[in-house]
XYZ file of C-alpha atoms in Angstrom:
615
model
C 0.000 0.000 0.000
C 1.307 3.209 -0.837
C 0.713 6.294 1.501
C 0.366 9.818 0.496
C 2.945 12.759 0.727
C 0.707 14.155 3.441
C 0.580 11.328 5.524
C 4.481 10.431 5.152
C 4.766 13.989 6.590
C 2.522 13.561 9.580
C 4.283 10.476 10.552
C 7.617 12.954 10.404
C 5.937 15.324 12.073
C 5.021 12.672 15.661
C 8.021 11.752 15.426
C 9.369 14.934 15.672
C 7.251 15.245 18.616
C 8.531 12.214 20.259
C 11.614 13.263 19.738
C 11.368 16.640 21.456
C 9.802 15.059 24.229
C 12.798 12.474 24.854
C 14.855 16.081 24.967
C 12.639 17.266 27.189
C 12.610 14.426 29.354
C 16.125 14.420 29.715
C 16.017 18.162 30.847
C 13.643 17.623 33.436
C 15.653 14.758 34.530
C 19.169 16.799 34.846
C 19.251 16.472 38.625
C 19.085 12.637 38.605
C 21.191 12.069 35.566
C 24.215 14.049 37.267
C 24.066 11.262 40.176
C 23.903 8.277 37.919
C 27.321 6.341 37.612
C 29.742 7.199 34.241
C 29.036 3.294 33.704
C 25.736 4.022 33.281
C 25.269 8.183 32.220
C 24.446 6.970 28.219
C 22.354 4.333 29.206
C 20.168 6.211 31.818
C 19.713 8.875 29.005
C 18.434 6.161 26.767
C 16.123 4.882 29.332
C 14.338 8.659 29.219
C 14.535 8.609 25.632
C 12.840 5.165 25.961
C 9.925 6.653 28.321
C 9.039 9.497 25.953
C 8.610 6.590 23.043
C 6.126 4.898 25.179
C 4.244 7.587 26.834
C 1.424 7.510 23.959
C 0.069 4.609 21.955
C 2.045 4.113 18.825
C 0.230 1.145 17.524
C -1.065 3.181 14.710
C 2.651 4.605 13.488
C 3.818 1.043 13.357
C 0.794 -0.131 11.516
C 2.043 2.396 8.426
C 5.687 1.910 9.149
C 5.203 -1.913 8.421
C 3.195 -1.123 5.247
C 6.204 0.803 3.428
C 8.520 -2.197 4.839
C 10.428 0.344 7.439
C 11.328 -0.310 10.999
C 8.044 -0.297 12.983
C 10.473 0.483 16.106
C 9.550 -2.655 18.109
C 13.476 -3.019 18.945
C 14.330 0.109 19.462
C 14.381 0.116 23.250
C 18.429 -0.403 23.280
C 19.036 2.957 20.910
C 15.739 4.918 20.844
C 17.215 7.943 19.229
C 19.038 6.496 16.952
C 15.739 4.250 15.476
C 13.474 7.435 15.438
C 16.513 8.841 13.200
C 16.732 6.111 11.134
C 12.586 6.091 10.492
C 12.609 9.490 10.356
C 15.443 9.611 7.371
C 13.748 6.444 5.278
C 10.399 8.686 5.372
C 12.529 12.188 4.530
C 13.522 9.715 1.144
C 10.470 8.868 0.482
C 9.076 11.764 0.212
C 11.779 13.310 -1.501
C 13.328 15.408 1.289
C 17.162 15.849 0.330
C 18.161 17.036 4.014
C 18.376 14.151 6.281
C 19.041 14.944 9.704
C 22.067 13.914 11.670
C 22.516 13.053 15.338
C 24.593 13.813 17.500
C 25.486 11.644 20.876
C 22.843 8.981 20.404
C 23.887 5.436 20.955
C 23.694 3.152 17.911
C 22.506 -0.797 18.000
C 25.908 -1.668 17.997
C 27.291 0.546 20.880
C 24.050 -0.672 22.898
C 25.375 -4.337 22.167
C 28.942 -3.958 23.514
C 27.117 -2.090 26.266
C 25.128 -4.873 27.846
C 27.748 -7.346 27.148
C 30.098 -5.222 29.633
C 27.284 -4.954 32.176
C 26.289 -8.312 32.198
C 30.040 -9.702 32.474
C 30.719 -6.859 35.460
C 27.877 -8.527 37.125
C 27.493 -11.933 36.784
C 31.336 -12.820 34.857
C 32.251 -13.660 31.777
C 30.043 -16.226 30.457
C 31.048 -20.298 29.935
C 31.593 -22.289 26.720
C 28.268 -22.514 25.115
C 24.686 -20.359 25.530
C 25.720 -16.748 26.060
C 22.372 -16.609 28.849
C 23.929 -17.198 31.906
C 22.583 -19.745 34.381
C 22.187 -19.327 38.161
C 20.907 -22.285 40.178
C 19.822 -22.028 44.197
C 22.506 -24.577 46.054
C 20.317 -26.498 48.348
C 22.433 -27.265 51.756
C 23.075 -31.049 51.005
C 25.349 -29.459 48.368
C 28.047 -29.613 51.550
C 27.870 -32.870 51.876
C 27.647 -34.449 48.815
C 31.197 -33.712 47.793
C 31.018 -33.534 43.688
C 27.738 -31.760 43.418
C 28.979 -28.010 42.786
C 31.413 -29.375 40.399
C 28.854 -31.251 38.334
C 26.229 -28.127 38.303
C 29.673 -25.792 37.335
C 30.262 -28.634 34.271
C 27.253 -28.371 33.105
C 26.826 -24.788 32.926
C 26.121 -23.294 36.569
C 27.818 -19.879 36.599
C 26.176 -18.399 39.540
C 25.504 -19.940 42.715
C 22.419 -18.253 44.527
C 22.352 -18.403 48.712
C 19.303 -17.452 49.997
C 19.502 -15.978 53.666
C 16.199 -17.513 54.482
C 17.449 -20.293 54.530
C 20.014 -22.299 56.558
C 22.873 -21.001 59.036
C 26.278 -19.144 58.629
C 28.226 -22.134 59.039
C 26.369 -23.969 55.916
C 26.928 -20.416 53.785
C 30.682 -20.435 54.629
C 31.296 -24.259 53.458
C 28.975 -23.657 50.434
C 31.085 -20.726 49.572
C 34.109 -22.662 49.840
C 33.338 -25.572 47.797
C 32.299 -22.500 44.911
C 36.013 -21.238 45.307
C 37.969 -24.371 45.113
C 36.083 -25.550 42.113
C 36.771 -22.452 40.538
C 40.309 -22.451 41.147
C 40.272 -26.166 40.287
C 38.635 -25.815 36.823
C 39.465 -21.983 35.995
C 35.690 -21.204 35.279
C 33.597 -18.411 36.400
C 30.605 -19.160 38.674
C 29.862 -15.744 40.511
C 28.485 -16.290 44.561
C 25.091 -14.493 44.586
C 23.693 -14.304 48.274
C 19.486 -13.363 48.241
C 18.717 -11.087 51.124
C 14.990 -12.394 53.176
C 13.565 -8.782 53.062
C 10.345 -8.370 54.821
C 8.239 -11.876 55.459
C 4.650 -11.313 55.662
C 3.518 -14.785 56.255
C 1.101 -17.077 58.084
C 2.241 -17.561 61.636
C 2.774 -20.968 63.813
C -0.124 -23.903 63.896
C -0.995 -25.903 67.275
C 1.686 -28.506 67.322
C 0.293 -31.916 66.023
C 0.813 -35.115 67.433
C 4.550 -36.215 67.543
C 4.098 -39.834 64.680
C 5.250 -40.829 61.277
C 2.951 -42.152 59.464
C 5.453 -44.920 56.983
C 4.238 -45.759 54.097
C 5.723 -48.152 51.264
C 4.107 -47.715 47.546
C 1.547 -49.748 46.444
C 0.242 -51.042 42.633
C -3.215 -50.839 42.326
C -4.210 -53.733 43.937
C -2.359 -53.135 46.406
C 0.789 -55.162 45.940
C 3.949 -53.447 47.732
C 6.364 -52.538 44.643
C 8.891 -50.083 46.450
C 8.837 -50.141 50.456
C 9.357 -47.187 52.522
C 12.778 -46.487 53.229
C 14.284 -44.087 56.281
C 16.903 -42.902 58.472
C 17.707 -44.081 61.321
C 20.062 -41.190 63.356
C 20.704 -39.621 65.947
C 18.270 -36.919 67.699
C 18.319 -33.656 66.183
C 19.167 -34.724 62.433
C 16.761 -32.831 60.156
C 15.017 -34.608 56.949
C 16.899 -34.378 53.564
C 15.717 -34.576 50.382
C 17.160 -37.850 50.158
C 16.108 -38.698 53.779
C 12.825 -37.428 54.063
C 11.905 -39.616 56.976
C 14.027 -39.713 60.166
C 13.845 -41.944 63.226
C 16.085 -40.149 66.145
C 17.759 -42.847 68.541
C 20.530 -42.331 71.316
C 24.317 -42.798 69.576
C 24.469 -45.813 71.987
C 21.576 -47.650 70.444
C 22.965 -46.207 67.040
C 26.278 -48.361 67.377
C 25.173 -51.650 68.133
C 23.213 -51.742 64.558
C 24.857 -53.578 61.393
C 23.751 -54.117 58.106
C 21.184 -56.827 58.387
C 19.530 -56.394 61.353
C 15.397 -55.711 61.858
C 13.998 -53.272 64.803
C 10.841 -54.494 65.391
C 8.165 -51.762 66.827
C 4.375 -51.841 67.621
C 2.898 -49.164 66.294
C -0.232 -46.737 67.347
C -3.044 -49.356 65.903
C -1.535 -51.958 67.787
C 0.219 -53.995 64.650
C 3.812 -55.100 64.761
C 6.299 -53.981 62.218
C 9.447 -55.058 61.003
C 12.471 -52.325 59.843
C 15.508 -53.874 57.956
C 18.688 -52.433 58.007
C 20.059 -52.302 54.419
C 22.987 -49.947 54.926
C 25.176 -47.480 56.221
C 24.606 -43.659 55.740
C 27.454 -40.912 56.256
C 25.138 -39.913 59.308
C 22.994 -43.071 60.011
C 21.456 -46.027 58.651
C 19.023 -46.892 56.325
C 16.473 -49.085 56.710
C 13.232 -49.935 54.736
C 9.670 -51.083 55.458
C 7.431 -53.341 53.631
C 3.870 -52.424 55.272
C 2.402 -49.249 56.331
C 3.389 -48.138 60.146
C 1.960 -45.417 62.639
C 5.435 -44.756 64.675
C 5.194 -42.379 67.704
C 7.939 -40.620 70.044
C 8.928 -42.833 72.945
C 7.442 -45.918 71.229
C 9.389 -49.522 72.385
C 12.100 -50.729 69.944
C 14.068 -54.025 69.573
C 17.094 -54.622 67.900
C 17.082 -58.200 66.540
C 19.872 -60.410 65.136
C 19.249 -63.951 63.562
C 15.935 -63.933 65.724
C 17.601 -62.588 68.971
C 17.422 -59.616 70.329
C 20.460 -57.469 70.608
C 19.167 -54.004 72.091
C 16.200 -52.240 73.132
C 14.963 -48.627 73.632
C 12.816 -46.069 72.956
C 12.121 -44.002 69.309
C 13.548 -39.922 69.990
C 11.678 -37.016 70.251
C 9.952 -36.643 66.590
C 9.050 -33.513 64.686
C 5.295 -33.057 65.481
C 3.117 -33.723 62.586
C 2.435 -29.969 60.795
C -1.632 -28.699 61.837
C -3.343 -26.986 59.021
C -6.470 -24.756 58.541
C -8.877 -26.452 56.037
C -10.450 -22.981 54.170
C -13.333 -23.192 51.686
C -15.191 -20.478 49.408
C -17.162 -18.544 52.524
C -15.065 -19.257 55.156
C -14.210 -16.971 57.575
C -10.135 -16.813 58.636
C -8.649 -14.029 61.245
C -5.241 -13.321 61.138
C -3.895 -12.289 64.854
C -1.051 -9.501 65.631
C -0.565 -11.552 68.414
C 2.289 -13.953 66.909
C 2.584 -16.230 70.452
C -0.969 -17.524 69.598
C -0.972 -20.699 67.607
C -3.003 -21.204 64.910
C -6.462 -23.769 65.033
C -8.904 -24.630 62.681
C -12.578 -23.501 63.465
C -14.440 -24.960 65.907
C -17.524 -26.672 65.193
C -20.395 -27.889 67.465
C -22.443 -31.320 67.488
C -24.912 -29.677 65.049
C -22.325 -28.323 62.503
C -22.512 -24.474 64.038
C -19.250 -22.965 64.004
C -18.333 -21.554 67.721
C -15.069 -19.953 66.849
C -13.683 -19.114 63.299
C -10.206 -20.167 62.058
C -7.134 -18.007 63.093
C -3.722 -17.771 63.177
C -0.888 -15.208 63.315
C 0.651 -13.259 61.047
C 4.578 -12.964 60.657
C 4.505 -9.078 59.745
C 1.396 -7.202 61.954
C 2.448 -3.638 61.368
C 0.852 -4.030 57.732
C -2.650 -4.002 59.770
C -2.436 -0.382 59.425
C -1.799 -0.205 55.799
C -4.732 -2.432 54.976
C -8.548 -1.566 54.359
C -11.549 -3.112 54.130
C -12.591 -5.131 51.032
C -8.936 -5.554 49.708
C -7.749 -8.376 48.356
C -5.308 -10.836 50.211
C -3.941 -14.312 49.012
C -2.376 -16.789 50.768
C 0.052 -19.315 49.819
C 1.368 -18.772 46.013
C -2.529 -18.029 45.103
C -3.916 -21.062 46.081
C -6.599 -19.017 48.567
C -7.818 -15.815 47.928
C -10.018 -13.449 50.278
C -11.613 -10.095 50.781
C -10.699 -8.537 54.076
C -14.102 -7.565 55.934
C -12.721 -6.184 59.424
C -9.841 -4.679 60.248
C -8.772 -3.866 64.162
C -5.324 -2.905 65.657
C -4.983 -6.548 66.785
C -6.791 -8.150 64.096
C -7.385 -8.501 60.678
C -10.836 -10.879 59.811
C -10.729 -11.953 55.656
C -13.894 -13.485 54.093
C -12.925 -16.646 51.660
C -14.125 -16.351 48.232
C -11.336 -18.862 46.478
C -10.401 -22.119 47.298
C -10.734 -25.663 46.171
C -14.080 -27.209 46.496
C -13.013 -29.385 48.766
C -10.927 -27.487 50.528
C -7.591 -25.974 50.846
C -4.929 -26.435 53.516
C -3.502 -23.558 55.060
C -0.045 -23.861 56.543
C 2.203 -22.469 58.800
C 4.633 -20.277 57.211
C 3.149 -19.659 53.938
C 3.253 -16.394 51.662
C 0.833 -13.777 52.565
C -0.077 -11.148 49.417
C -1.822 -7.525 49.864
C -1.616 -6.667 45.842
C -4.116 -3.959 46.660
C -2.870 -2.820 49.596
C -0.290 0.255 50.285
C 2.377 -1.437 52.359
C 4.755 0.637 54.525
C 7.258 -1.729 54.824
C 10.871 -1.248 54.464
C 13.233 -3.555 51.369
C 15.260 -4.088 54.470
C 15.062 -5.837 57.676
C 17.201 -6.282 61.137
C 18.035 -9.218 59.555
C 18.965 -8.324 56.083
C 21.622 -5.597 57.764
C 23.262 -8.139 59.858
C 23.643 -10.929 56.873
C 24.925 -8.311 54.566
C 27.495 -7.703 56.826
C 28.331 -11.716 55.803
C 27.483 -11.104 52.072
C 29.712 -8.098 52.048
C 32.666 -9.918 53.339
C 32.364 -13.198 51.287
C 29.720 -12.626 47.962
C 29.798 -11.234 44.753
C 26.367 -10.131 44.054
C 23.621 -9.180 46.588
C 19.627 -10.308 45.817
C 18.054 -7.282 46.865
C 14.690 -8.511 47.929
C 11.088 -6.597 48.112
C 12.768 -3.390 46.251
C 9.202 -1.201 46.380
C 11.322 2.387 45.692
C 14.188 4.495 45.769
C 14.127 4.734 49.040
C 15.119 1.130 49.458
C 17.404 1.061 46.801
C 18.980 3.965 48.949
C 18.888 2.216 52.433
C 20.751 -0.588 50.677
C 23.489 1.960 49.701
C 23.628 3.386 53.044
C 24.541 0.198 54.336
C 26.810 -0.852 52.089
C 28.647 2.425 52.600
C 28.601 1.560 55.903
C 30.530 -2.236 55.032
C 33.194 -0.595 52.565
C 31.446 -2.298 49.750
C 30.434 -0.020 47.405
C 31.442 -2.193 44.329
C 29.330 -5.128 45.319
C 27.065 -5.985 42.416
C 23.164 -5.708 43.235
C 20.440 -7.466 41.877
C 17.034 -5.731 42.529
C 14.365 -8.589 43.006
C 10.986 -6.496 41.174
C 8.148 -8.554 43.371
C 5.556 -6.628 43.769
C 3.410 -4.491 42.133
C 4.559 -1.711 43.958
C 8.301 -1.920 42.890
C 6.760 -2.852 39.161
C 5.083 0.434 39.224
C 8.005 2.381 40.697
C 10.180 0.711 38.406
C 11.510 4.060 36.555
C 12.458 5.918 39.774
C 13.930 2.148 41.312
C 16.518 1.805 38.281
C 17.732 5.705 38.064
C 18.040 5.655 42.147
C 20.030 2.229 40.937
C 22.246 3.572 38.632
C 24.044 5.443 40.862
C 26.120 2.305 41.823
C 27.645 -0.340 39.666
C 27.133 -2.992 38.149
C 23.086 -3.558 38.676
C 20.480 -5.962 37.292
C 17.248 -6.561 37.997
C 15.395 -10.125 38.585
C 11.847 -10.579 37.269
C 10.291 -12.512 40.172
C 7.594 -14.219 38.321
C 5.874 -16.077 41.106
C 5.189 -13.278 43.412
C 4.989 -11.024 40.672
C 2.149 -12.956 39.019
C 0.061 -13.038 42.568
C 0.052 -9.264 43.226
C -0.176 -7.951 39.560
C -2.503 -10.334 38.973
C -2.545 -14.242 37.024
C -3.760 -12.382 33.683
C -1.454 -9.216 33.933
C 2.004 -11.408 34.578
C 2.885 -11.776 30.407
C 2.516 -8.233 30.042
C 4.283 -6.990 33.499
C 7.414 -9.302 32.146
C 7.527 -7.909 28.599
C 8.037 -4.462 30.101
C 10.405 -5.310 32.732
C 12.242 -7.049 29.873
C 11.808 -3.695 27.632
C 12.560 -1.462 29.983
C 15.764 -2.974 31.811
C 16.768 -3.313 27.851
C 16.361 0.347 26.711
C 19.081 0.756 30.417
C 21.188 -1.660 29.032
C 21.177 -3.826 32.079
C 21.093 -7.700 32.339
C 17.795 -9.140 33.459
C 17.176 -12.419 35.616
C 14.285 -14.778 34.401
C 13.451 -16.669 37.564
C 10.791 -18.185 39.235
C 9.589 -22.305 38.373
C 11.909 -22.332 35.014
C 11.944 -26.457 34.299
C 10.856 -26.798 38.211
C 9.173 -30.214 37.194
C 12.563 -31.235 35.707
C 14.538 -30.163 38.574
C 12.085 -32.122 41.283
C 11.287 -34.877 38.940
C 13.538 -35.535 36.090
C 11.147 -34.768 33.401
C 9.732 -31.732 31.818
C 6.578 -30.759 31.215
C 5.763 -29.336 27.663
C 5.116 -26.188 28.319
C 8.207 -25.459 30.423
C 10.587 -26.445 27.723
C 8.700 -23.320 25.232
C 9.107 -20.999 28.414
C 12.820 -22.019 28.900
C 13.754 -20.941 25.525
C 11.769 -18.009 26.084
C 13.927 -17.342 28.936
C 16.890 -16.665 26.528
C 15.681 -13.008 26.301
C 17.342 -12.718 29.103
C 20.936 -12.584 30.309
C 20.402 -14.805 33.178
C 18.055 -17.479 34.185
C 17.513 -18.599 37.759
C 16.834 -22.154 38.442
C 15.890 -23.857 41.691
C 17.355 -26.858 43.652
C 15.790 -30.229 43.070
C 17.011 -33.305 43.222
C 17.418 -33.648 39.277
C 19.454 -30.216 39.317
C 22.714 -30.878 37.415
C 20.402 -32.741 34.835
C 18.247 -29.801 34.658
C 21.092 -27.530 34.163
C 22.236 -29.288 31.144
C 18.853 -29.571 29.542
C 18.807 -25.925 30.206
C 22.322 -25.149 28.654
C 21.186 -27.115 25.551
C 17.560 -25.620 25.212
C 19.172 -21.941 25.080
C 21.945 -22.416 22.823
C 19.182 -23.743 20.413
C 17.012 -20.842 21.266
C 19.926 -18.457 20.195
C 19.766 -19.635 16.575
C 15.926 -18.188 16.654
C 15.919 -15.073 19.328
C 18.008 -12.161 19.686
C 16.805 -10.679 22.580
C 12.956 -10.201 21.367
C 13.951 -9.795 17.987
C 13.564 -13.150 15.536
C 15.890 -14.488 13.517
C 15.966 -16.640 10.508
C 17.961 -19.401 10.260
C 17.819 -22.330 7.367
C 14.837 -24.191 8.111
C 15.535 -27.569 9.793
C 12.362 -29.260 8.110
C 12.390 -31.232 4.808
C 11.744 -29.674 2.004
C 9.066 -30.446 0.114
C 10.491 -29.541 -3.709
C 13.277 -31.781 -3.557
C 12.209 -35.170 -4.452
């Protein structure tokens, strides 16, 4: 289609106007651009450049752009200037304008390129042999014990370990951290330490304690045939399950030492039945054993120790973690979270006739957000799986009506995710806690996961302390969580750019609950534009090839959203017991995906399909 003189010139003519407001932008911006880092001065004056392109709908431009076959600006976040000039010139041609403008200080595509390449390697390294998208995997703590395991996910392609200060002790970081260091010495390969600050928990508080039993169960076919039996450790007290070890039966080291391979403890459990364990062999802190029927074991229950029919030892099964309560919610239910955190949590209590005499309750982890909250907000509770409207709200209280749960009902447990999407927290990016274990991740990391970033506030509080630590040059990734940071997103990344090197993570699972299930796709592709047009590297995390990593096969639709993921520089996987696997699968699926994507641009490479002319 072929567009008039006149309309050539009014597509000049807006992009003139864009244009002049990028300038203007940048002018009203002065202050904060004479802060931001030399690293980073271009960049953040693309990034305003970048704002003024979006601040109106341009659908309509790139509609007639794509009809003469010219740049509809889709890619231009990396160089906006330099695009507009580039349109701007084609359409000048076209309609037969001799003067074509020049312009001066703009960044071109290729300046942009070498750009983020220097970013991303000053924050996460240069990259391995293979994909140029970086991989970063979350070291689970049996990673200290099982002695080749950091070299295996470094192999095949790991090349940044992520701590998260949640999790575990000080002790567990520091021989984590080692094992990263001597395998990089070892090997000569980059793998960057990258420690997550906790930021502010707002989660469900502590359940009544349950009843201290394990209930052992072997698997069954379908007619209930025994085809794998249970199998569990038998240790000492105060050994904590595994993934390898989920069940534990604590003894006293005395009892501990008279087992050998070969043995049975026989038990009577709660329903009166007796049970048979067989010792099959020796663990670096126990014994395994494995049972053949289905057991109800409690704390202090009798135990004998039996060799060739005789009995060798006796004594009693250790103190046992106490089975986990829950609250059972359904749609209508009524739940009241408590400010009160030494209460324990209880399911509602229900008379003879079915009348409820007390609604569920239990605490809540954070209950200075009770005065940031109003009434008919939304909350959600546990990664989405319960949703609610909040009906009361009290200085020691909060009461929440249930509208969304399963049918049958949904367990609520302790320590699970509370969400206010609607709500306007006033809660800090950084805790008592975050301050004291950046004091470790100063010493000992490369890269700090700055958690719950809401605004430039926190982004300064961060600096503050690192100022503070002498660590200044610590890299800093800014975890974008909430819809709160998403919106503040501009005002984060220029407060940001002050320091270097930065990156930002695209948290997709918390993310998705307080934007919103429908709203996640687009949130991502403008975190992913707009940490582009700053020339930063982005993290793609959140449940990338989880089902791989937990159970050593992929689902379908997580191998399309793992080569998705190489629009990014980095993407974050999570520990599983199928991890180094995972890794490689990953490492494969985005060097493949590099033949197709360049960034969100498509490329064209020979067709791998037959082709159906050549007989």
């Amino acid at each position: 289609m072929k567009l008039k003189k006149k309309k050539i010139d009014e597509m000049i003519e807006l992009l003139d106007k864009i244009t002049e407001k990028a300038i203007q932008y940048e002018n009203n911006f002065a202050e904060k651009l004479s802060l931001i880092h030399p690293e980073y001065k271009k960049s953040a004056i693309n990034f305003l450049h970048y704002l003024a392109l979006r601040e109106n709908d341009i659908r309509d431009l790139q509609e007639k752009l794509g009809e003469l076959g010219i740049s509809r600006l889709a890619r231009a976040e990396s160089n906006v200037l330099a695009s507009i000039l580039a349109v701007k010139n084609l359409l000048r041609k076209l309609n037969k304008l001799k003067k074509q403008e020049r312009g001066k200080g703009v960044i071109s595509r290729k300046k942009a390129r070498k750009i983020i390449r220097k970013n991303t390697n000053a924050l996460l390294g240069k990259k391995l042999k293979g994909a140029k998208t970086r991989i970063m995997v979350t070291l689970p703590k049996e990673a200290v014990d099982e002695k080749n395991l950091i070299n295996e996910l470094i192999e095949a392609g790991m090349s940044a370990a992520r701590i998260n200060c949640a999790h575990d002790s000080i002790d567990i970081w520091y021989k984590l951290i080692d094992k990263i260091h001597s395998v990089k010495k070892r090997t000569g390969k980059n793998c960057r330490v990258c420690m997550d600050l906790g930021g502010p928990k707002l989660r469900t508080g502590k359940m009544i304690p349950g009843p201290k039993v394990v209930h052992l169960t072997p698997l069954r076919d379908t007619k209930g045939r025994v085809i794998e039996p249970c199998t569990l450790l038998l240790a000492k007290e105060g050994t904590l399950p595994s993934e390898e070890y989920p069940v534990i039966l604590p003894f006293e080291e005395e009892f501990l030492m008279e087992i050998q391979i070969g043995d049975k403890l026989t038990f009577i459990d709660t329903r009166n039945k007796k049970r048979n364990l067989k010792v099959v062999e020796q663990a670096a802190n126990g014994f395994v054993a494995k049972l053949f029927d289905s057991a109800y074991i409690e704390t202090a229950a009798e135990v004998s120790l039996l060799r060739e029919e005789n009995i060798v030892a006796s004594t009693q099964v250790g103190n046992l973690i106490p089975i986990e309560e829950y609250i059972v919610l359904k749609s209508g239910d009524i739940l009241t979270l408590l400010a009160d955190q030494q209460i324990d949590g209880q399911s509602a209590k229900i008379d003879e006739n079915g009348n409820i005499i007390n609604s569920a309750f239990v605490s809540c982890t954070l209950p200075e957000v009770f005065k940031d909250v109003k009434e008919g907000e939304l909350i959600v509770f546990d990664d989405g799986k319960i949703e609610g409207k909040i009906i009361d709200v009290k200085e020691d209280k909060v009461v929440v009506e249930i509208f969304y749960a399963k049918e049958v009902g949904e367990k609520l447990k302790a320590d699970k995710g509370i969400n206010l999407p609607e709500s306007n927290l006033n809660i800090s990016g950084l805790t008592e806690k975050d301050k004291e274990d950046l004091r470790f991740i100063a010493k000992n990391a490369d890269v700090v996961n700055f958690s719950f970033v809401n605004s430039g506030k926190d982004v300064q509080d961060l600096f503050e302390e690192l100022k503070k630590l002498e660590r200044e040059d610590l890299g800093i990734i800014l975890k974008i969580e909430t819809k709160k940071g998403f919106k503040n997103l501009p005002e984060i990344l220029l407060t940001a750019m002050q320091h270097y090197p930065i990156g930002v993570m695209i948290a997709r699972g918390d993310l998705a609950i307080e934007m919103g299930w429908k709203n996640l796709a687009k949130a991502q592709e403008e975190l992913l534009s707009l940490c582009e047009a700053v020339h930063i590297p982005i993290v793609w995390a959140t449940q990338v090839l989880e089902t791989h990593a937990k159970k050593g096969r992929p689902s379908r639709s997580e191998i399309t959203d793992a080569a998705l993921a190489e629009r990014a520089e980095c993407v974050m996987l999570n520990k599983g017991p199928h991890i180094v696997k995972t890794v490689k699968l990953l490492s494969e699926i985005l060097k493949d995906a590099e033949e197709y994507q360049d960034k969100k641009s498509t490329l064209l490479p020979v067709l791998q399909m037959f082709n159906p002319f050549n007989n």
